[in-house]
Tab-separated table of C-alpha atoms and ligand atoms in Angstrom:
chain	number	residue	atom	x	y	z
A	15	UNK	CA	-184.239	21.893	63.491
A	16	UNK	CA	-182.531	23.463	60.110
A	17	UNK	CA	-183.665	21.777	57.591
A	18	UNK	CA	-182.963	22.632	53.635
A	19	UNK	CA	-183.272	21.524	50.139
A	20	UNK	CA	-181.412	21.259	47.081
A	21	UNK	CA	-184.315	21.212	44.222
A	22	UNK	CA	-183.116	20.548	40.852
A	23	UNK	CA	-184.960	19.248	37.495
A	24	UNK	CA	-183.701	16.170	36.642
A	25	UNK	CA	-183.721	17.558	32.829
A	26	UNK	CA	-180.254	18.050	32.662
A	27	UNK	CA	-176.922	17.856	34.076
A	28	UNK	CA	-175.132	19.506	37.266
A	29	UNK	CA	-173.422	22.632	36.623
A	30	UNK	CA	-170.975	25.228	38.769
A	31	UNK	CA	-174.141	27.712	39.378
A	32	UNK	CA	-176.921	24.259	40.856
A	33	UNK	CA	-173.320	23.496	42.893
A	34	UNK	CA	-173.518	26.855	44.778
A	35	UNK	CA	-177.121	26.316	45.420
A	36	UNK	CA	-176.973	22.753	46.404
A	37	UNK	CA	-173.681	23.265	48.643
A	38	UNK	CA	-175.172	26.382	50.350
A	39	UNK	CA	-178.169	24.559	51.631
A	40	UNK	CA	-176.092	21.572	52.797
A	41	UNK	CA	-173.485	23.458	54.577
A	42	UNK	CA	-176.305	25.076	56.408
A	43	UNK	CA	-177.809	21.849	57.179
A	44	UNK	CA	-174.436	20.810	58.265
A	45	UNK	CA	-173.670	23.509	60.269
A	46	UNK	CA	-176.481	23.496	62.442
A	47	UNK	CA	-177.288	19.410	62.713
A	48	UNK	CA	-180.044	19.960	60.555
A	49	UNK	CA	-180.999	17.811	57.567
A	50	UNK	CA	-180.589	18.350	53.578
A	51	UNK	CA	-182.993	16.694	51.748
A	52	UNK	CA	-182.676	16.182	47.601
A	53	UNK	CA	-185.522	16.811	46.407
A	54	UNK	CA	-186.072	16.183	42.597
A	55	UNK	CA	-188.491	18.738	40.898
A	56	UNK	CA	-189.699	16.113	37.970
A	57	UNK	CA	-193.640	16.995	37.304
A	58	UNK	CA	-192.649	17.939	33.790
A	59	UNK	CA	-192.701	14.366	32.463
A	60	UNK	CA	-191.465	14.963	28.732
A	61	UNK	CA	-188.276	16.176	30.147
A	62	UNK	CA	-187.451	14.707	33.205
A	63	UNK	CA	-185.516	11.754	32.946
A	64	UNK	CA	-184.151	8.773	35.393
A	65	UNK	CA	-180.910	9.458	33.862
A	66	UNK	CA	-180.320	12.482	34.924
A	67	UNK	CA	-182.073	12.087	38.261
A	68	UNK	CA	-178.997	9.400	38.698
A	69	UNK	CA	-176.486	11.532	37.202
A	70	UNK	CA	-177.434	14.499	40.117
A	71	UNK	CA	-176.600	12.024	42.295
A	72	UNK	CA	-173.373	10.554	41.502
A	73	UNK	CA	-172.227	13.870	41.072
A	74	UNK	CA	-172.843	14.646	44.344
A	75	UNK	CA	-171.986	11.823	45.699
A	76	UNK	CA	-168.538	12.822	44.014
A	77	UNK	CA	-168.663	16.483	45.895
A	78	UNK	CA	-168.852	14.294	48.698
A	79	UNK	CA	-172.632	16.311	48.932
A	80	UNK	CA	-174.343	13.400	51.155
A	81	UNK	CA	-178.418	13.904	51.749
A	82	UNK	CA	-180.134	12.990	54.098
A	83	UNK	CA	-182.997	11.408	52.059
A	84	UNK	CA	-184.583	11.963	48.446
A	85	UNK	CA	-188.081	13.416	47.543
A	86	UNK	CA	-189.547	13.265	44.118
A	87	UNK	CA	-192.365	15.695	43.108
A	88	UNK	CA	-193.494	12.735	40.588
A	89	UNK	CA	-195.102	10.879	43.391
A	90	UNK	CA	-196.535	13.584	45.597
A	91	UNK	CA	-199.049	15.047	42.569
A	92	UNK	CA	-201.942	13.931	45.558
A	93	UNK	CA	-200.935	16.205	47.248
A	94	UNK	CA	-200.904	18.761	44.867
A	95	UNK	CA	-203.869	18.154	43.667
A	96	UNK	CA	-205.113	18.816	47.341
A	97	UNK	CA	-203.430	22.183	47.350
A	98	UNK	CA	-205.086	23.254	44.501
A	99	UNK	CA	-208.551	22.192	45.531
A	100	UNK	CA	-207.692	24.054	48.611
A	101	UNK	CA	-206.964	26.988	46.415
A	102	UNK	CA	-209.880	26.907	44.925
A	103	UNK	CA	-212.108	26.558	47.932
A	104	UNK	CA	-210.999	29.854	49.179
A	105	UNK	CA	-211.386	31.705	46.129
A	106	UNK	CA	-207.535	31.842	45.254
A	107	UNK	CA	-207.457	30.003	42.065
A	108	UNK	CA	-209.130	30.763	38.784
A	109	UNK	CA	-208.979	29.180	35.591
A	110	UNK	CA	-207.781	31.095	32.097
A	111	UNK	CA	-207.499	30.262	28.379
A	112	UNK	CA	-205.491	32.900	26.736
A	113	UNK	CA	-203.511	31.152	24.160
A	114	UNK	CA	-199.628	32.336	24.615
A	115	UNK	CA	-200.214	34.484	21.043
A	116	UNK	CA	-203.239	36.094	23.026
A	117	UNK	CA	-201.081	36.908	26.121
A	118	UNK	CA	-198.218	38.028	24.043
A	119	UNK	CA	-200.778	40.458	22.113
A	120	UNK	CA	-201.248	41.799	25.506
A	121	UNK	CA	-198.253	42.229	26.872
A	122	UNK	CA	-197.248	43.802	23.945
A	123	UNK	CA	-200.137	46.409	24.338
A	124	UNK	CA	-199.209	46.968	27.784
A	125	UNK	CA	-195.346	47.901	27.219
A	126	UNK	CA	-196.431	49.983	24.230
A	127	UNK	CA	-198.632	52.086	26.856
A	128	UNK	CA	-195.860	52.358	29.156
A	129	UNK	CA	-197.241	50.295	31.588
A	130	UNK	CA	-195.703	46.513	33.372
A	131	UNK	CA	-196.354	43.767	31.277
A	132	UNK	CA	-198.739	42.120	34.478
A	133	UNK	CA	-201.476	39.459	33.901
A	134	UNK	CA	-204.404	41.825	33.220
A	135	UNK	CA	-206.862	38.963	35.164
A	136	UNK	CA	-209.366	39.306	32.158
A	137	UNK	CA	-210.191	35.257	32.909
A	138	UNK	CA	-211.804	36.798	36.576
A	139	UNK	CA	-214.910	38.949	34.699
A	140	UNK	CA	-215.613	35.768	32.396
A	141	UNK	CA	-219.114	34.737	33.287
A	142	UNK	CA	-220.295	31.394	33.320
A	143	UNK	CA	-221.873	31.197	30.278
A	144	UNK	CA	-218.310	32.607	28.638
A	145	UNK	CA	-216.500	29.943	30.787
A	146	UNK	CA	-218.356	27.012	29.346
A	147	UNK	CA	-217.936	28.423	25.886
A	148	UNK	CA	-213.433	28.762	26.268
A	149	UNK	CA	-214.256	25.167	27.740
A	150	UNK	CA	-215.686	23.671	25.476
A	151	UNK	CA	-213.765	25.583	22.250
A	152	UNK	CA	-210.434	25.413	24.049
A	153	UNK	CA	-210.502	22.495	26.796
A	154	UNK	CA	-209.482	23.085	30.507
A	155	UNK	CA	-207.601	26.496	30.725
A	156	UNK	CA	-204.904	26.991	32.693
A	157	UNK	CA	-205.144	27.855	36.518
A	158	UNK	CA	-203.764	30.959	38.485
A	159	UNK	CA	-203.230	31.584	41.999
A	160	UNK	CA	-205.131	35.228	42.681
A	161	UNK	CA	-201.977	37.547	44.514
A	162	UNK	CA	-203.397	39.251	47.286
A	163	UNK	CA	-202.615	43.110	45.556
A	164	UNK	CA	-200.295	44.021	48.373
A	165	UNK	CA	-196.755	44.484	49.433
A	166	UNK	CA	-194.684	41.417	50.293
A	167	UNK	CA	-192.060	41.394	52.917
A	168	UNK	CA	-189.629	39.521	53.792
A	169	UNK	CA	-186.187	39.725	54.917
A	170	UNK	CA	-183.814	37.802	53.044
A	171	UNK	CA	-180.649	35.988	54.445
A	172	UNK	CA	-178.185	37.816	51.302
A	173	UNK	CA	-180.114	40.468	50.012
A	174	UNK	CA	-181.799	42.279	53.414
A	175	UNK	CA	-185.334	43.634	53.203
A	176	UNK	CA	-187.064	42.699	50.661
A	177	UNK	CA	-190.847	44.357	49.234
A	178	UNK	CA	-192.274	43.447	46.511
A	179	UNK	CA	-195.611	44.580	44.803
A	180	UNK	CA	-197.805	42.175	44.019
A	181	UNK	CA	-199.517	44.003	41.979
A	182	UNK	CA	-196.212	44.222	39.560
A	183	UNK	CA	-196.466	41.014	39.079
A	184	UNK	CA	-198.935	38.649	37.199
A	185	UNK	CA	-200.507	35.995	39.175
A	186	UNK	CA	-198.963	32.907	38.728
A	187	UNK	CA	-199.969	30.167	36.286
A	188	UNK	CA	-199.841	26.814	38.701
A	189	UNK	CA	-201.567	24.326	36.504
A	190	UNK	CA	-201.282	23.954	32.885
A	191	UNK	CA	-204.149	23.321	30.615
A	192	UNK	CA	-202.813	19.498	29.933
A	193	UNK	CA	-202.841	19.212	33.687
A	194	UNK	CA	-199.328	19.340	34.764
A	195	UNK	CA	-198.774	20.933	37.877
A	196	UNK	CA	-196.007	23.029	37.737
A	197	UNK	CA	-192.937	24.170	39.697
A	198	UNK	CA	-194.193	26.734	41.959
A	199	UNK	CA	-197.178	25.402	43.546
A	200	UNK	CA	-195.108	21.784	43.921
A	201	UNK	CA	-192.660	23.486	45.452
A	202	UNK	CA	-194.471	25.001	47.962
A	203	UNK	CA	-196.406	22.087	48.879
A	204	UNK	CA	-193.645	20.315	49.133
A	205	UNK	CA	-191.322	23.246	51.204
A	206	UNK	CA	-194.221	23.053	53.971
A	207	UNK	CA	-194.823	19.958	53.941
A	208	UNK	CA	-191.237	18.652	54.474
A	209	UNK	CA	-190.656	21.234	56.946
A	210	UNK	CA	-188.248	23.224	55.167
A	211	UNK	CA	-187.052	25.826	57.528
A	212	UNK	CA	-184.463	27.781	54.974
A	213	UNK	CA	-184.833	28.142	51.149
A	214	UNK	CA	-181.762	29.363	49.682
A	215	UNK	CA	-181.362	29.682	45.735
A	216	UNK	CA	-180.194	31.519	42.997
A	217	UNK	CA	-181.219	35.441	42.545
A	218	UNK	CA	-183.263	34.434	39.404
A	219	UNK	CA	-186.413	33.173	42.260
A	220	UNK	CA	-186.884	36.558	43.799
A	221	UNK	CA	-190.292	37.246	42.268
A	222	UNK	CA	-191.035	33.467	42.777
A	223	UNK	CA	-190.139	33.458	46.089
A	224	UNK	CA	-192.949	36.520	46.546
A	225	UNK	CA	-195.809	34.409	45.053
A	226	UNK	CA	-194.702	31.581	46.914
A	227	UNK	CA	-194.745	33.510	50.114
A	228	UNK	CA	-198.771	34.426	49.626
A	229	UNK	CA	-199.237	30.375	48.352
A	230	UNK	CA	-197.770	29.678	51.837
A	231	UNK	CA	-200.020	31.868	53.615
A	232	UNK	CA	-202.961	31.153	51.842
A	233	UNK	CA	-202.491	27.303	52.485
A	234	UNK	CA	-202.252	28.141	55.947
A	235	UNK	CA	-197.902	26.638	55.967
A	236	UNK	CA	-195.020	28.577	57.594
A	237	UNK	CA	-193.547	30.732	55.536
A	238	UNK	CA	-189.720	29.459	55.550
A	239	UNK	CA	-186.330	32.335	55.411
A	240	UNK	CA	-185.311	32.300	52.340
A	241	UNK	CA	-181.933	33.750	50.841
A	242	UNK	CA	-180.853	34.119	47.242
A	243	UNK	CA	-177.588	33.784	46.698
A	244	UNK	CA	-176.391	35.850	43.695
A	245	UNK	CA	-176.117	34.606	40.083
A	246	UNK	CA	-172.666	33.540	38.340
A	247	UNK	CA	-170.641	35.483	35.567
A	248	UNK	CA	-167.848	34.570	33.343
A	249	UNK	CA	-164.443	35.865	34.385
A	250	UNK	CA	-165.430	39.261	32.795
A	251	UNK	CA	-168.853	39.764	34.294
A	252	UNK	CA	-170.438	38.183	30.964
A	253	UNK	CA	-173.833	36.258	31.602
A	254	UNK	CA	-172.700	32.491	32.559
A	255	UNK	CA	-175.606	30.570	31.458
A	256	UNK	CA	-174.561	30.278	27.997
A	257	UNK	CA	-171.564	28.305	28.707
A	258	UNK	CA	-173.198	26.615	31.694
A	259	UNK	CA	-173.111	23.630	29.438
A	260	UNK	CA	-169.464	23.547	29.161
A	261	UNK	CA	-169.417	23.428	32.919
A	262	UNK	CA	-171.200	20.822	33.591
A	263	UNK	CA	-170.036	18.767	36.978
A	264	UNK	CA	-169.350	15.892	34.947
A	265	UNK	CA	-167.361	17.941	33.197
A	266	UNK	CA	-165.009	18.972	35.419
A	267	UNK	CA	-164.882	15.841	36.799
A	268	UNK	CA	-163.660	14.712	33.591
A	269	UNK	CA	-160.769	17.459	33.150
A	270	UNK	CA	-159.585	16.086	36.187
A	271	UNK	CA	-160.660	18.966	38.968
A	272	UNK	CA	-160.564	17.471	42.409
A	273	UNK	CA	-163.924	17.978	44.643
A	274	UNK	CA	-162.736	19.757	47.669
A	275	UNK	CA	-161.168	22.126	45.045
A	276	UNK	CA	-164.454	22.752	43.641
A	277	UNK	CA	-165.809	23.449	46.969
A	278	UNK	CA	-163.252	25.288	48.654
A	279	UNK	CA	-163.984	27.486	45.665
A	280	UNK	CA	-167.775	27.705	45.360
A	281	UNK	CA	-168.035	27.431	48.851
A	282	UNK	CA	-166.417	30.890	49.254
A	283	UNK	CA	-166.438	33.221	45.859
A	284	UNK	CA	-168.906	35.830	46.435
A	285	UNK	CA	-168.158	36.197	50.086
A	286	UNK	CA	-166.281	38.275	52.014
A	287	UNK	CA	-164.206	34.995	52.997
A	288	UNK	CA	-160.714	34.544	50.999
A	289	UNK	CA	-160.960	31.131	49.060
A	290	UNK	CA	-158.444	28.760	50.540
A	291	UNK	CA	-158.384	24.977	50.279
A	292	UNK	CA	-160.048	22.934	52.780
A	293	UNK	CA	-159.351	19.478	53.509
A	294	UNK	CA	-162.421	18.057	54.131
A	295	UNK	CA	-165.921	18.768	53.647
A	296	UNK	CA	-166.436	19.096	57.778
A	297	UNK	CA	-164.100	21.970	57.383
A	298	UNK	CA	-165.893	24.279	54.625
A	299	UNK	CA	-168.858	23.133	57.254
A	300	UNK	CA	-166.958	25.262	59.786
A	301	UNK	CA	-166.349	28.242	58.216
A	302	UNK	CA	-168.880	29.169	56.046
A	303	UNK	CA	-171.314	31.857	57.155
A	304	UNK	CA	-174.053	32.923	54.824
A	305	UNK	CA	-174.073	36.638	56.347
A	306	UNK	CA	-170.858	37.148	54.448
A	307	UNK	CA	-171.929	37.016	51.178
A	308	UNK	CA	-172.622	39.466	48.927
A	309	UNK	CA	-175.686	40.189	46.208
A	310	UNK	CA	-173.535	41.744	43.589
A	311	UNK	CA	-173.282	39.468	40.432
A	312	UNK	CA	-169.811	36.626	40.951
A	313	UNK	CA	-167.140	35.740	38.510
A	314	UNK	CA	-166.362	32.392	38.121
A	315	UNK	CA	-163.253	31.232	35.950
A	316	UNK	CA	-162.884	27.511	35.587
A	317	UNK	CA	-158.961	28.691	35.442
A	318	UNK	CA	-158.947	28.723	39.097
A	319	UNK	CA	-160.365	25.369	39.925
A	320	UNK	CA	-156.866	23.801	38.561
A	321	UNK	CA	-154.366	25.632	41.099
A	322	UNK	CA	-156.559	24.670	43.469
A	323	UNK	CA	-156.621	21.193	42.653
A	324	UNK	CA	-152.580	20.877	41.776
A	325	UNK	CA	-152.244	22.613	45.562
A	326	UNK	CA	-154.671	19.956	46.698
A	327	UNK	CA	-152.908	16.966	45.252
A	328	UNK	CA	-149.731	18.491	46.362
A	329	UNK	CA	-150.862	17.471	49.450
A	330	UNK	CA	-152.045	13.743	48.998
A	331	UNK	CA	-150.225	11.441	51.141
A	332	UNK	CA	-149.298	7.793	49.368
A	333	UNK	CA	-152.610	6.083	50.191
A	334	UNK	CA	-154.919	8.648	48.867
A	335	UNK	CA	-154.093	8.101	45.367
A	336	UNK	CA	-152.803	4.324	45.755
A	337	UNK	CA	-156.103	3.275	43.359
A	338	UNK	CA	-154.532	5.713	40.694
A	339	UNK	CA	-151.167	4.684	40.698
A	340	UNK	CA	-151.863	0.868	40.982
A	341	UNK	CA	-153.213	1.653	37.437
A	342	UNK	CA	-150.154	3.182	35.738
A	343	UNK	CA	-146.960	0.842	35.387
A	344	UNK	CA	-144.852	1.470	38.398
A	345	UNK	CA	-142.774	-1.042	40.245
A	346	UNK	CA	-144.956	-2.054	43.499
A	347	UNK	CA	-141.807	-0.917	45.762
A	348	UNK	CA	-141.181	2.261	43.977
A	349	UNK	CA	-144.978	3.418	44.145
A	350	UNK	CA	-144.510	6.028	47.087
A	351	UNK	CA	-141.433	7.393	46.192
A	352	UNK	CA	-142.894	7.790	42.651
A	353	UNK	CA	-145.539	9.618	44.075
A	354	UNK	CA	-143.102	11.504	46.740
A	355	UNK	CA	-141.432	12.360	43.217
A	356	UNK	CA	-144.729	12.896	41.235
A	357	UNK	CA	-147.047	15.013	43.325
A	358	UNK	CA	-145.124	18.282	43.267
A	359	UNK	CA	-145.426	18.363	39.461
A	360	UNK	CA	-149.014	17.755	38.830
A	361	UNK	CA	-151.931	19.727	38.089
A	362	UNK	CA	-154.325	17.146	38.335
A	363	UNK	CA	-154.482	13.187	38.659
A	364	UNK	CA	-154.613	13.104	34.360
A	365	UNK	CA	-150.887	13.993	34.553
A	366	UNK	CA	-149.380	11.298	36.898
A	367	UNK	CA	-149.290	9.157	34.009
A	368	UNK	CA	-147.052	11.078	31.917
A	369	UNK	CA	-144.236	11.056	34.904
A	370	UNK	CA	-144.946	7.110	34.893
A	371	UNK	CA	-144.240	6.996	31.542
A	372	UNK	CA	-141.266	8.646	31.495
A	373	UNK	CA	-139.867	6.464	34.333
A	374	UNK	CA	-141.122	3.594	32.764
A	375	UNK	CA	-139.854	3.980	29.134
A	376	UNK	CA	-137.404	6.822	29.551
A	377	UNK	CA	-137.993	10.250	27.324
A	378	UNK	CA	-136.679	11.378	23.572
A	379	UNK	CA	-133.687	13.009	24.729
A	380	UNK	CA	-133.359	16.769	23.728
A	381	UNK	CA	-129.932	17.930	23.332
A	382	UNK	CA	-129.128	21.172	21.765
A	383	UNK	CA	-126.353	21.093	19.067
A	384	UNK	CA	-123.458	23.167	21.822
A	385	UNK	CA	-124.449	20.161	24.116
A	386	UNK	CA	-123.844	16.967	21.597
A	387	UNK	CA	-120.345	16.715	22.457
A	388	UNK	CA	-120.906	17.349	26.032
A	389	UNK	CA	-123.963	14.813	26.365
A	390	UNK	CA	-122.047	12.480	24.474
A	391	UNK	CA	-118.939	12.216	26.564
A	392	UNK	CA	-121.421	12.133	29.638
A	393	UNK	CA	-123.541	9.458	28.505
A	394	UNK	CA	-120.187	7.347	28.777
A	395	UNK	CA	-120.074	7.531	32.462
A	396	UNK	CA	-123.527	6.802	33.555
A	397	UNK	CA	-123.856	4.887	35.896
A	398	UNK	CA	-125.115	1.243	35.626
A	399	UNK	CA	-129.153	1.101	35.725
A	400	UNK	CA	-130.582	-0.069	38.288
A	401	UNK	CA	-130.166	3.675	39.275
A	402	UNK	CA	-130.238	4.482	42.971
A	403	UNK	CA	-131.034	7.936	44.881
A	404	UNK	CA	-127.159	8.209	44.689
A	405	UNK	CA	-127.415	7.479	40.812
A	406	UNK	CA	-127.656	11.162	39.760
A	407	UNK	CA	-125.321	12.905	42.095
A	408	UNK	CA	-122.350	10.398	41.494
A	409	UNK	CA	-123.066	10.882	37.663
A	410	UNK	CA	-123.129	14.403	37.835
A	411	UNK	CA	-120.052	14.612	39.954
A	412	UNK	CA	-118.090	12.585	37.673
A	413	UNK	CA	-119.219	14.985	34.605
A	414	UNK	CA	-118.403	17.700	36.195
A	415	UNK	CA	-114.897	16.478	37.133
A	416	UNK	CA	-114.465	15.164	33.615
A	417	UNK	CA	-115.671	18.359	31.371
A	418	UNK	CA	-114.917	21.290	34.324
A	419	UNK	CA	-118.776	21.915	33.670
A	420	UNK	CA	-120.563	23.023	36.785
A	421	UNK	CA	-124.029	24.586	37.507
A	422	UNK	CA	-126.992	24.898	35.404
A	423	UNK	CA	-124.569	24.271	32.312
A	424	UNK	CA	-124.039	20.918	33.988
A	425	UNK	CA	-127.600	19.805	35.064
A	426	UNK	CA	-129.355	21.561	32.556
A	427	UNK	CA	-128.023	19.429	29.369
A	428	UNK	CA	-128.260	16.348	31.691
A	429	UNK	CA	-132.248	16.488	32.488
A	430	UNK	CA	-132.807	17.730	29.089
A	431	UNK	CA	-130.909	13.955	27.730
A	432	UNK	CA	-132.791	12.299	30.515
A	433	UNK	CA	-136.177	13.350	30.686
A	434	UNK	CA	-136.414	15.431	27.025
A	435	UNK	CA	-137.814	18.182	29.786
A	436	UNK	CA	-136.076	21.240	31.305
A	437	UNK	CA	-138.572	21.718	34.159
A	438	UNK	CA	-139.424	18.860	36.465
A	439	UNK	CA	-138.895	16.851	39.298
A	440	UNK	CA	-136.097	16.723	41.478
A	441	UNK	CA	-133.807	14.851	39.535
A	442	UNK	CA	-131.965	12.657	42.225
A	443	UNK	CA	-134.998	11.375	43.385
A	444	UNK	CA	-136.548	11.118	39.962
A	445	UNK	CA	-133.220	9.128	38.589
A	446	UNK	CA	-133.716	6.836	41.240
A	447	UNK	CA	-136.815	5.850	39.431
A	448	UNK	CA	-135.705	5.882	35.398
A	449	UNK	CA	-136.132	1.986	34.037
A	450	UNK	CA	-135.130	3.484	30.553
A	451	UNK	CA	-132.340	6.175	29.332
A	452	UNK	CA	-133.161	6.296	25.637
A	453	UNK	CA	-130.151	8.916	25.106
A	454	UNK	CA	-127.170	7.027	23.453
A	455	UNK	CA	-123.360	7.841	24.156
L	508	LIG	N1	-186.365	23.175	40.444
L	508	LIG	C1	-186.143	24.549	40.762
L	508	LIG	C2	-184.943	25.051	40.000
L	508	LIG	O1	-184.064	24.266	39.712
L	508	LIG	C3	-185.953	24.703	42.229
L	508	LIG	C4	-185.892	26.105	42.708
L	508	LIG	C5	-186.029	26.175	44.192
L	508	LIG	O2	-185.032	25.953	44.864
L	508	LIG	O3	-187.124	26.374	44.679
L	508	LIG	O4	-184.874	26.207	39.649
């Protein structure tokens, strides 16, 4: 059986680039019956916090992202702690106390030389005696895992073959001196453990994803498939992560983006697959294929989350946004043919208030100075209020037979004294709905 996981901190809040991980491994899940587990990665304990492990969740529960159950590294450090004795049994783990300055120094050195800035595994020739002596000036040291100095393989669900040195790359601190076990070897514990069959995650794990491979073998798991899914950009290819911030789930929520807009459109950019609404979540289930995306960096512009949602709110029947309109002041047996009227000129649900408004207390007429006398001498035949769907066409008709006016010189004037707007709703069916003409004769 499939089964996946979406793994964020819970030091922070949701943003567009954890949403393309977390949706990827659900729809996989999803696809194939499996299960996608949420699994929060909180062994740092200054900055994880319960509020943003409950935030991750309501704003998936938004997304309509349902797991299947929740992990929490916090209370599996046993087990952890089991790896790393394991680790160390087998001569894979050794413990180091170069300060970060000290490291730095070296790295430093290294570059200057022309060579990779790679862990130069000075802690392995430290004898005994030296050992005791960094132990007992410096406390415990840190511990790495020892990379077995050969190629790593794997073939990777987005990004094909995949071969890695390990000697490029500097064995992995798992444990910090203060004891905190940190991301990678968690992870892996946790990956076999749970049975996690497919890892898929941003571009930015690829060397992780190599050191994690040997921690697999060397604790004896099964090494999962893993994909990474390429990294986000600004609409003009410009790194994203500075403005992840401003795109924060929440966020979006806020500006009033509906969720199957957001996932219609994460669920696709990047892949070979046009980006077209869905209707439901079982839907982007269908279609998505992981083959048909692409490693090359992919724009995101928040800009085309709101066509999305206006086209998806377009398409709302009467009941799906009941709970929003019983809200706004609209008569109770005018509510779906305000809608009927509404939905066509909305971007998102923020601006089905303003067209309740307007119905409800009428507009500021706007009348340019050619139309004053024309406006005025209409105003005298409108119709009495309560208007009816008939309201605007038997007022216009009389107008027009009055002043010879016909066409947009004719309507044009009219919405502008009705609604203070020259774009809008159709207005026969909107007229039908007006409580309030402010615009005097
Ligand atoms: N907590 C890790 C992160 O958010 C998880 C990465 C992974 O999927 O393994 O980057």
């Amino acid at each position: 059986m499939t089964v996946t996981r979406f793994a964020p901190s819970p030091t922070g809040y949701l943003h567009v680039g954890n949403l393309r991980t977390a949706l990827f491994n659900f729809l996989i899940a999803r696809k194939s019956g499996g299960q996608f587990i949420l699994r929060l990665d909180d062994t740092d304990p200054e900055r994880s916090k319960p509020e943003y492990a409950d935030a991750i969740k309501q704003d998936l529960e938004w997304l309509g992202i349902e797991w299947d159950r929740v992990e929490t590294q916090s209370s599996r450090l046993d087990r952890y702690a089991d790896a790393a004795d394991k680790l160390r049994a087998i001569g894979r783990f050794y413990e180091a106390w170069e300060t970060p300055v000290e490291l730095d120094l070296k790295r430093k050195k290294q570059l200057n030389m022309g060579k990779p800035p790679v862990y130069d595994r000075a802690a392995l020739e430290l004898t005994d005696a030296e050992r005791d002596a960094f132990r007992a000036d410096r406390g415990n040291g840190v511990w790495r895992f020892k990379l077995d100095h050969a190629r790593i393989n794997w073939t990777d669900g987005i990004l094909g073959d995949i071969s890695i040195d390990a000697a490029s790359v500097s064995d992995p601190v798992l444990i910090r001196g203060d004891g905190q076990v940190l991301y990678t070897i968690a992870s892996v514990v946790d990956d076999t453990d749970m049975g996690i069959t497919h890892v898929v995650r941003g571009s930015d794990h690829v060397t992780n994803t190599a050191t994690q491979i040997q921690i697999i073998e060397a604790l004896g798991g099964t090494v999962p498939a893993f994909a990474h899914h390429s990294l986000l950009t600004g609409p003009q290819g410009e790194a994203l992560s500075k403005r992840l911030g401003t795109l924060a789930l929440r966020d979006l929520r806020d500006s009033g983006v509906e969720p199957l807009a957001l996932l219609s459109h994460l669920a696709r950019i990047g892949s070979s697959d046009p980006i077209e609404l869905r209707g439901s979540v079982d839907e982007l289930v269908e279609g998505f294929d992981l083959n048909r995306f692409g490693s090359a960096p992919t724009k995101f512009d928040v800009d085309d989350l709101y066509p999305l949602t206006a086209k998806h709110l377009h398409a709302q029947p009467f009941a799906a946004v009941k709970a929003d309109l019983d809200t706004l002041n609209i008569p109770t047996d005018k509510k779906e043919a305000f809608w009927n009227v509404a939905r066509e000129n909305i971007t998102t649900r923020h601006d089905i208030k303003q067209w309740a408004d307007l119905c409800a207390n009428g507009a500021d007429p706007v009348i340019d100075d050619e139309d004053k006398d024309f406006v005025a001498e209409a105003l005298t035949l409108l119709p009495e209020m309560p208007f009816t769907e008939t309201s605007w066409s038997d007022w216009t008709a009389a107008v027009k037979e009055k002043t010879g006016r016909k066409g947009r010189g004719l309507f044009m004037p009219l919405r502008k004294a009705l609604t203070g707007m020259q774009h809008g709703p159709d207005m026969g069916q909107l007229m039908a709905l007006l409580q309030v003409v402010r615009a005097k004769p």
